[in-house]
mmCIF file of C-alpha atoms in Angstrom:
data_model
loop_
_atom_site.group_PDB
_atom_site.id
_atom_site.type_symbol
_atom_site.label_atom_id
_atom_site.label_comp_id
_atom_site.label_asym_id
_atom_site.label_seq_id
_atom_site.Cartn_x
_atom_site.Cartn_y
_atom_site.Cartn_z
ATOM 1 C CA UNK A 12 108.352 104.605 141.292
ATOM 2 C CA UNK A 13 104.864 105.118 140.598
ATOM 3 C CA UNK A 14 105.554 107.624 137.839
ATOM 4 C CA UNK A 15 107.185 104.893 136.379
ATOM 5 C CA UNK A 16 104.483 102.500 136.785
ATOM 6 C CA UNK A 17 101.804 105.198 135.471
ATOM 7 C CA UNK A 18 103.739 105.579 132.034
ATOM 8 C CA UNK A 19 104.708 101.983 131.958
ATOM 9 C CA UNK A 20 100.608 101.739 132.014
ATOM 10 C CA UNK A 21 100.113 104.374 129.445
ATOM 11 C CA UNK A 22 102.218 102.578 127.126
ATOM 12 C CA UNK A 23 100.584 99.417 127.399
ATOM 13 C CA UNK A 24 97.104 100.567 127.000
ATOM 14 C CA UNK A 25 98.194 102.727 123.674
ATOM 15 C CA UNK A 26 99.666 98.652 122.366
ATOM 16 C CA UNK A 27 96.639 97.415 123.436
ATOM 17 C CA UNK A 28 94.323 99.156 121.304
ATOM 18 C CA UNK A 29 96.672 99.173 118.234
ATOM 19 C CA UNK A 30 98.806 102.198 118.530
ATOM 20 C CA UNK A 31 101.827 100.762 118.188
ATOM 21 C CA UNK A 32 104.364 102.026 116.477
ATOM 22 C CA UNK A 33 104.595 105.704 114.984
ATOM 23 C CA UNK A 34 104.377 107.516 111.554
ATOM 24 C CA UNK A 35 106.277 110.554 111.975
ATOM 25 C CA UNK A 36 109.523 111.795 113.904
ATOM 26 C CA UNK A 37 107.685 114.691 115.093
ATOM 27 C CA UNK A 38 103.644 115.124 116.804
ATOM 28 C CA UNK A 39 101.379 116.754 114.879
ATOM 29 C CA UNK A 40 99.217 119.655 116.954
ATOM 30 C CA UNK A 41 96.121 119.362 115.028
ATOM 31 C CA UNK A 42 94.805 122.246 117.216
ATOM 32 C CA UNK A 43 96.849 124.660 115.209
ATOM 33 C CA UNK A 44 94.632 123.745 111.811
ATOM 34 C CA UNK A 45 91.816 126.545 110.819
ATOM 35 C CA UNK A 46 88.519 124.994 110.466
ATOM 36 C CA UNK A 47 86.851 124.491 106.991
ATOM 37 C CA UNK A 48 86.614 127.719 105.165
ATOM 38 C CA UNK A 49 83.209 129.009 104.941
ATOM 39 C CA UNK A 50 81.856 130.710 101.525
ATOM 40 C CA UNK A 51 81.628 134.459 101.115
ATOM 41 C CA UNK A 52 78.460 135.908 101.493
ATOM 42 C CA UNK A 53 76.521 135.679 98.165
ATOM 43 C CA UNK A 54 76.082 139.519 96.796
ATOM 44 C CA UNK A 55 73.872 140.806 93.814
ATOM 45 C CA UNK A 56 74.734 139.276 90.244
ATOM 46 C CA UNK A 57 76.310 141.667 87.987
ATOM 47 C CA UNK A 58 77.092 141.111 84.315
ATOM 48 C CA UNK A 59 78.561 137.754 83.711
ATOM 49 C CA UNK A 60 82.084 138.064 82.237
ATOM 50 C CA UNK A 61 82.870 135.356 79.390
ATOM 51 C CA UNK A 62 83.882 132.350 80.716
ATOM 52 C CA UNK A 63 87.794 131.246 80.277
ATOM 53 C CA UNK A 64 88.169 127.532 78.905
ATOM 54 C CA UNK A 65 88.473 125.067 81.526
ATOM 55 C CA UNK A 66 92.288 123.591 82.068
ATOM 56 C CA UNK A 67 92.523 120.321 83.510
ATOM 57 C CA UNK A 68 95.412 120.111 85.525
ATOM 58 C CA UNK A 69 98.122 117.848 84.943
ATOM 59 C CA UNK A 70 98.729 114.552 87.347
ATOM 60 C CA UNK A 71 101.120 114.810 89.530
ATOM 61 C CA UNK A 72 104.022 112.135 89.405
ATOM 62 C CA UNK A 73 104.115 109.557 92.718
ATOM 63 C CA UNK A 74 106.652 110.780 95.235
ATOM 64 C CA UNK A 75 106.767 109.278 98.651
ATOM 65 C CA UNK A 76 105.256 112.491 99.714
ATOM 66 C CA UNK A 77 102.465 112.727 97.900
ATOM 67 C CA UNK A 78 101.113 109.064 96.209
ATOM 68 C CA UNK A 79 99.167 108.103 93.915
ATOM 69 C CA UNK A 80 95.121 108.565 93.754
ATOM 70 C CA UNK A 81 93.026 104.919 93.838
ATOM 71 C CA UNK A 82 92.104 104.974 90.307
ATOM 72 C CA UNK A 83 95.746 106.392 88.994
ATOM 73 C CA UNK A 84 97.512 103.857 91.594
ATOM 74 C CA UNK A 85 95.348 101.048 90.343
ATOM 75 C CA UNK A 86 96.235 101.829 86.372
ATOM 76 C CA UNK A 87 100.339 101.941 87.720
ATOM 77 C CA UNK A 88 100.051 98.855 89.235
ATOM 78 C CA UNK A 89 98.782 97.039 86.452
ATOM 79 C CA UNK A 90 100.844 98.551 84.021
ATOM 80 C CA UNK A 91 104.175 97.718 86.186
ATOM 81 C CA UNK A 92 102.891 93.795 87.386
ATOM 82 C CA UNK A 93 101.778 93.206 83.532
ATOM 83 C CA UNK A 94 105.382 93.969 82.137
ATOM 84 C CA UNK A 95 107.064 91.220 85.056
ATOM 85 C CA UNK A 96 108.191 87.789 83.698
ATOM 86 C CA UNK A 97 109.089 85.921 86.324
ATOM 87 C CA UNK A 98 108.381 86.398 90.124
ATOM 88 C CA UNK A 99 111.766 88.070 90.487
ATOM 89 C CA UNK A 100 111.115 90.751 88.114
ATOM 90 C CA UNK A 101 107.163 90.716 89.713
ATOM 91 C CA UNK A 102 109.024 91.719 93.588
ATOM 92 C CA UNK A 103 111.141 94.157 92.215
ATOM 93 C CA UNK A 104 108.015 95.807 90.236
ATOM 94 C CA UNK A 105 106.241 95.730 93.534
ATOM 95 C CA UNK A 106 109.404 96.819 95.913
ATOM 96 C CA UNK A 107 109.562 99.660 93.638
ATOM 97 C CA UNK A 108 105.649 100.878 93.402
ATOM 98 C CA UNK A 109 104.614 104.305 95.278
ATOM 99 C CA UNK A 110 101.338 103.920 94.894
ATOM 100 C CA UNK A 111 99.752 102.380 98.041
ATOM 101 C CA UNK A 112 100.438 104.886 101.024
ATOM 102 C CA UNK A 113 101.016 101.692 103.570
ATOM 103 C CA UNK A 114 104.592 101.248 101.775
ATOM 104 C CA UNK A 115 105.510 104.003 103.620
ATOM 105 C CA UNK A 116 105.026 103.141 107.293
ATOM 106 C CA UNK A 117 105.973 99.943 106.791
ATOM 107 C CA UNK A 118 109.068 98.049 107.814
ATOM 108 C CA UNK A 119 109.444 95.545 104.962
ATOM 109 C CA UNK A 120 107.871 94.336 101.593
ATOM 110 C CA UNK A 121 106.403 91.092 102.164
ATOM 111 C CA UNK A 122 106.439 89.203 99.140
ATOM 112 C CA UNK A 123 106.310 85.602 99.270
ATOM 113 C CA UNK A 124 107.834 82.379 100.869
ATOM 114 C CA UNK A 125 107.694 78.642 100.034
ATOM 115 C CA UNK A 126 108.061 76.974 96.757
ATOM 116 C CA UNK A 127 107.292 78.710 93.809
ATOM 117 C CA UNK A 128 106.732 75.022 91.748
ATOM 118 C CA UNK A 129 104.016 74.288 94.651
ATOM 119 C CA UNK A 130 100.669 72.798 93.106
ATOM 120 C CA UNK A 131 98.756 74.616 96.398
ATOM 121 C CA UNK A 132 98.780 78.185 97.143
ATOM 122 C CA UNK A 133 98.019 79.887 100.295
ATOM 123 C CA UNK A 134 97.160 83.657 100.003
ATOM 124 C CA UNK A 135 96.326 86.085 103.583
ATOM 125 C CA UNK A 136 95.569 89.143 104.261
ATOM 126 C CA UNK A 137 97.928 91.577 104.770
ATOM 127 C CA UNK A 138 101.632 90.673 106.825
ATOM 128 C CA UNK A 139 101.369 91.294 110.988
ATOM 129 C CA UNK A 140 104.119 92.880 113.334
ATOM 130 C CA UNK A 141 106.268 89.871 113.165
ATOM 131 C CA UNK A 142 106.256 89.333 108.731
ATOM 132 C CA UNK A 143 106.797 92.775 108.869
ATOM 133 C CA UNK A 144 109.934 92.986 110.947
ATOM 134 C CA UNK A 145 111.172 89.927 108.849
ATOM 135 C CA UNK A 146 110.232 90.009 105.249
ATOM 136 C CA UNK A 147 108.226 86.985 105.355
ATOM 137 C CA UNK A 148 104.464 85.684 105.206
ATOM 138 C CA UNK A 149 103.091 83.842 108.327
ATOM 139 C CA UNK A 150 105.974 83.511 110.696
ATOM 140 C CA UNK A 151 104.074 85.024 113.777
ATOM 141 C CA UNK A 152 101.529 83.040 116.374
ATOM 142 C CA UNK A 153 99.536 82.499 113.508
ATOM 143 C CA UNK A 154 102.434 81.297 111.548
ATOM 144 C CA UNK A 155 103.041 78.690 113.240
ATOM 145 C CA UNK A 156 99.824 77.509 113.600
ATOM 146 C CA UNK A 157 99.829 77.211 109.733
ATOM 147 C CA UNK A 158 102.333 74.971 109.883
ATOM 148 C CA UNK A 159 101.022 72.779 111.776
ATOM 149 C CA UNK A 160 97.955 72.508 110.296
ATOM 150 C CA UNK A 161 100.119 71.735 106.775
ATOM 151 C CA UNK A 162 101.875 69.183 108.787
ATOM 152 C CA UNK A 163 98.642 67.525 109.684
ATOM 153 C CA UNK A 164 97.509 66.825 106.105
ATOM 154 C CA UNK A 165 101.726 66.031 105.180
ATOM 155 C CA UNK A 166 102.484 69.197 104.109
ATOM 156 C CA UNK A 167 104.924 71.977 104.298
ATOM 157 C CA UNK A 168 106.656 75.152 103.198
ATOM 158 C CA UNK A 169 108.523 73.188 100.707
ATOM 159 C CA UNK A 170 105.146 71.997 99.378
ATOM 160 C CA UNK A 171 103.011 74.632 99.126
ATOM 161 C CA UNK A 172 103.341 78.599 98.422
ATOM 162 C CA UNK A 173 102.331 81.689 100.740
ATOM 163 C CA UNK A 174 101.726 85.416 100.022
ATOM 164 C CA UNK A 175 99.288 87.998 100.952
ATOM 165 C CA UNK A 176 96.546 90.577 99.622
ATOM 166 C CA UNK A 177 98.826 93.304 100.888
ATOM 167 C CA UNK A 178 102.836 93.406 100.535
ATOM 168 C CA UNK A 179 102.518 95.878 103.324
ATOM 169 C CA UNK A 180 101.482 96.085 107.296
ATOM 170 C CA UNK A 181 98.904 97.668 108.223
ATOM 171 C CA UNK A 182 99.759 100.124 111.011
ATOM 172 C CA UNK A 183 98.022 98.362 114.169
ATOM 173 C CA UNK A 184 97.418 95.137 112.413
ATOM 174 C CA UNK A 185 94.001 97.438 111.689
ATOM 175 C CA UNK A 186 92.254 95.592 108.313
ATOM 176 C CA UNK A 187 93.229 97.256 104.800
ATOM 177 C CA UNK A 188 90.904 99.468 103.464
ATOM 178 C CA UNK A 189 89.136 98.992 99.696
ATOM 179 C CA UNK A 190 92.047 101.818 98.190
ATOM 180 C CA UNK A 191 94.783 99.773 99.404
ATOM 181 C CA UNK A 192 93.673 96.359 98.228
ATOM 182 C CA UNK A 193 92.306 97.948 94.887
ATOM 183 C CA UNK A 194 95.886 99.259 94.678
ATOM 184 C CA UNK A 195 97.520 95.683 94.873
ATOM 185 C CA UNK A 196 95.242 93.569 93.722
ATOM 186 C CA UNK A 197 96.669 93.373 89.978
ATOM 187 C CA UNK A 198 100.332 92.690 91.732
ATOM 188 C CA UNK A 199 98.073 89.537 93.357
ATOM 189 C CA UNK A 200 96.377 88.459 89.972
ATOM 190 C CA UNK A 201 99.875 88.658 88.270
ATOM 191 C CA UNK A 202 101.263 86.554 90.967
ATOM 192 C CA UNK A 203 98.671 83.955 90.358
ATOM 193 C CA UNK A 204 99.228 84.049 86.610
ATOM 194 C CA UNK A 205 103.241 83.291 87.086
ATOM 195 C CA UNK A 206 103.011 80.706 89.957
ATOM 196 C CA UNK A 207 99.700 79.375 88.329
ATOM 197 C CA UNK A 208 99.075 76.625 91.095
ATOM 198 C CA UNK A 209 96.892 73.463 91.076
ATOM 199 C CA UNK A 210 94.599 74.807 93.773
ATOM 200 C CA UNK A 211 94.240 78.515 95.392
ATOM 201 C CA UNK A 212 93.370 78.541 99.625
ATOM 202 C CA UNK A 213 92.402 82.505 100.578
ATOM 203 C CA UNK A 214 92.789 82.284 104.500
ATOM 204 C CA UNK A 215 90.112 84.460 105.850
ATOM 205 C CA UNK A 216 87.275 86.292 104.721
ATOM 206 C CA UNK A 217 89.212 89.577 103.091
ATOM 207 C CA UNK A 218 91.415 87.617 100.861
ATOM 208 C CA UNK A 219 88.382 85.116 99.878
ATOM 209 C CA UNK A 220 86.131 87.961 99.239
ATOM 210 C CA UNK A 221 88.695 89.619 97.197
ATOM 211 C CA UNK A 222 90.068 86.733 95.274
ATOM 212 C CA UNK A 223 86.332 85.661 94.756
ATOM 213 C CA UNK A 224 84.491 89.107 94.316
ATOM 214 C CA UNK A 225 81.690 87.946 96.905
ATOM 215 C CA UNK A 226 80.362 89.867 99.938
ATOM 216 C CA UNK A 227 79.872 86.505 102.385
ATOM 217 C CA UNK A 228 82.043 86.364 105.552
ATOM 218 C CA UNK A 229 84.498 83.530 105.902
ATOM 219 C CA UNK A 230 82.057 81.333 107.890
ATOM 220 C CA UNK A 231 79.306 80.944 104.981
ATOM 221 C CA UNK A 232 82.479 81.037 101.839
ATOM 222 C CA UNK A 233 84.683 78.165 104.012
ATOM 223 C CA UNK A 234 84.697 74.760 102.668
ATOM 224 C CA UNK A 235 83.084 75.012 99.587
ATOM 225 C CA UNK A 236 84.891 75.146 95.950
ATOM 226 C CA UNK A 237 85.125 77.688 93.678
ATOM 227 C CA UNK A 238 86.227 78.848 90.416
ATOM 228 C CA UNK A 239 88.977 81.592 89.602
ATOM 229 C CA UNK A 240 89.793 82.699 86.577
ATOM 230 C CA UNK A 241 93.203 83.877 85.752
ATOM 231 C CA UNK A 242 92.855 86.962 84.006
ATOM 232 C CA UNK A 243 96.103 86.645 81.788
ATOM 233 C CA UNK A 244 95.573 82.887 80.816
ATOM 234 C CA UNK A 245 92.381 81.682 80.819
ATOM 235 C CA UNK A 246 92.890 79.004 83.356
ATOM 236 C CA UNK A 247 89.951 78.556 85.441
ATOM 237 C CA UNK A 248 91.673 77.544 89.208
ATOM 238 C CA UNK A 249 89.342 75.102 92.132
ATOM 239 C CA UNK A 250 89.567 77.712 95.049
ATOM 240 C CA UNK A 251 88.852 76.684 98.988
ATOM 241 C CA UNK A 252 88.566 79.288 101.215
ATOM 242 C CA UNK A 253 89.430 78.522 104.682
ATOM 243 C CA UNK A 254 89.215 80.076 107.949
ATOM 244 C CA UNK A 255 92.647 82.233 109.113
ATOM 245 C CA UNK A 256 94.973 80.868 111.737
ATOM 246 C CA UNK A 257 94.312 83.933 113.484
ATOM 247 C CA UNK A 258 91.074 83.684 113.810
ATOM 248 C CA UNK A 259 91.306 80.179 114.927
ATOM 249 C CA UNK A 260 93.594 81.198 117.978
ATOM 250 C CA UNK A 261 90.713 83.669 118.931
ATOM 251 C CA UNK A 262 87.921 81.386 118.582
ATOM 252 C CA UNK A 263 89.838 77.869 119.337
ATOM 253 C CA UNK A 264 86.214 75.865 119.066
ATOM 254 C CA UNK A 265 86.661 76.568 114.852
ATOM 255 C CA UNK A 266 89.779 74.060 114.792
ATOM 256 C CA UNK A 267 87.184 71.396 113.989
ATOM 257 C CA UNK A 268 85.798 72.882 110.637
ATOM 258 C CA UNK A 269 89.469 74.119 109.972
ATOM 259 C CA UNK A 270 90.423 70.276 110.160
ATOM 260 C CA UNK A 271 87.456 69.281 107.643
ATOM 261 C CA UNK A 272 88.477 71.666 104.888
ATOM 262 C CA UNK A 273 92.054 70.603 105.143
ATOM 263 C CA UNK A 274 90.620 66.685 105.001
ATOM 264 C CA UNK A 275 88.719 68.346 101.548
ATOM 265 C CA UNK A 276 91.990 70.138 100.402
ATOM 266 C CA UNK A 277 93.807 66.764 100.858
ATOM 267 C CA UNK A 278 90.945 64.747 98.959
ATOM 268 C CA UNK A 279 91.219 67.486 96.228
ATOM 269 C CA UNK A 280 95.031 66.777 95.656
ATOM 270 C CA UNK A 281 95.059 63.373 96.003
ATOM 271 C CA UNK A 282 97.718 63.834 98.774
ATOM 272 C CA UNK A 283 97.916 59.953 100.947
ATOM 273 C CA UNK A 284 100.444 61.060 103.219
#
């Protein structure tokens, strides 16, 4: 019995500090890996033989194996989300792209939910255990929360629209790195173009400092306006960042300047009910 209680322990305390799921069917023994190479011993300079021309070598094509570089994966993706139409057409682009290397230890693409028509949209940060085991934005603790705090200023999922920085989980729930966001960030700005909404609300400080391009937190960017400008028409959108419902089920005390900016958000739309 207390074996069982020891491994029962083990696997708690490996969910605990994020590992929780894995990446690969079998363990990899990193023990068996040679250490760095080290350079040859420098000997006495003969004659130098004529140089041959330099041959750059070609790219290599995206395969689930080996995906894209940052700077190719960034060129893809804005190649593939400029050529969508229509949202439908924007998924299946994105359902289809290799290049961010969190596609492939997640469960789902997480695209979008909500109305589409909606004058307010809500953009996170990346999709947690629960969006990513259903295919859907905010559906989780913090989910919930959201939807409350739409309810309290009369709105909901049929009135606004939800997506995230990243289509993709995060293994752990750890946050995304620069590469990965720099690799869907022109899927985002596409998105924006085709739903182009009345008012933009990054929840948290990654998707305000990425929608934004500033370095403050959350707590100094929160309840102020912005400007955004939508790369593909012009359109200059109000943006409010506000703080994530996440973080306001760590730090419950927040609630109060969470309810504020949602007073503003109301005031902005004119909303009276």
């Amino acid at each position: 019995m207390s074996d069982l209680s020891d491994i029962l322990s083990a696997l708690r305390w490996h969910v605990d500090i994020g590992c929780d799921e894995a990446v690969s069917d079998v363990p990899m023994d990193w023990s068996t890996f040679a250490g760095r190479p080290q350079p040859a011993s420098r000997q006495p300079a003969g004659p130098r033989a004529p140089a041959a021309p330099a041959v750059r070598p070609a790219q290599p094509a995206a395969t689930p194996d080996l995906p894209l570089g940052a700077s190719e994966a960034g060129t893809a993706a804005r190649a593939r989300a400029g050529e969508a139409k229509t949202l439908a057409e924007l998924e299946e682009a994105l359902r289809a792209f290799d290049g961010c290397p969190l596609k492939r230890t997640a469960t789902n693409t997480v695209f979008a939910d909500g109305n589409p028509q909606a004058r307010i949209m809500l953009i996170g940060e990346a999709p947690g255990e629960d969006e990513d085991r259903q295919g859907k934005p905010f559906v989780g603790a913090s989910g919930k929360l959201l939807d409350r705090m739409l309810g309290w200023i009369g709105l909901d999922r049929t009135t606004v629209y939800i997506t995230n920085i990243l289509p993709w989980r995060p293994p752990g729930n750890r946050s995304p790195t620069q590469a990965e966001i720099a690799a869907c960030l022109p899927f985002l700005e596409r998105h924006v173009e085709l739903v182009a909404p009345d008012v933009l609300v990054p929840l948290g400080g990654t998707s305000a400092k990425t929608l934004l391009n500033r370095a403050e937190g959350i707590t100094r960017l929160r309840g102020q306006w912005f400007d955004y400008a939508a790369s593909g028409t012009g359109k200059t959108v109000p943006v409010l960042p506000m703080l994530h419902p996440a973080y306001l089920l760590r730090n419950p005390i927040s609630k109060r300047e969470a309810w504020r900016d949602l007073l503003t958000l109301r005031q902005r739309i004119g909303h009276t009910g």
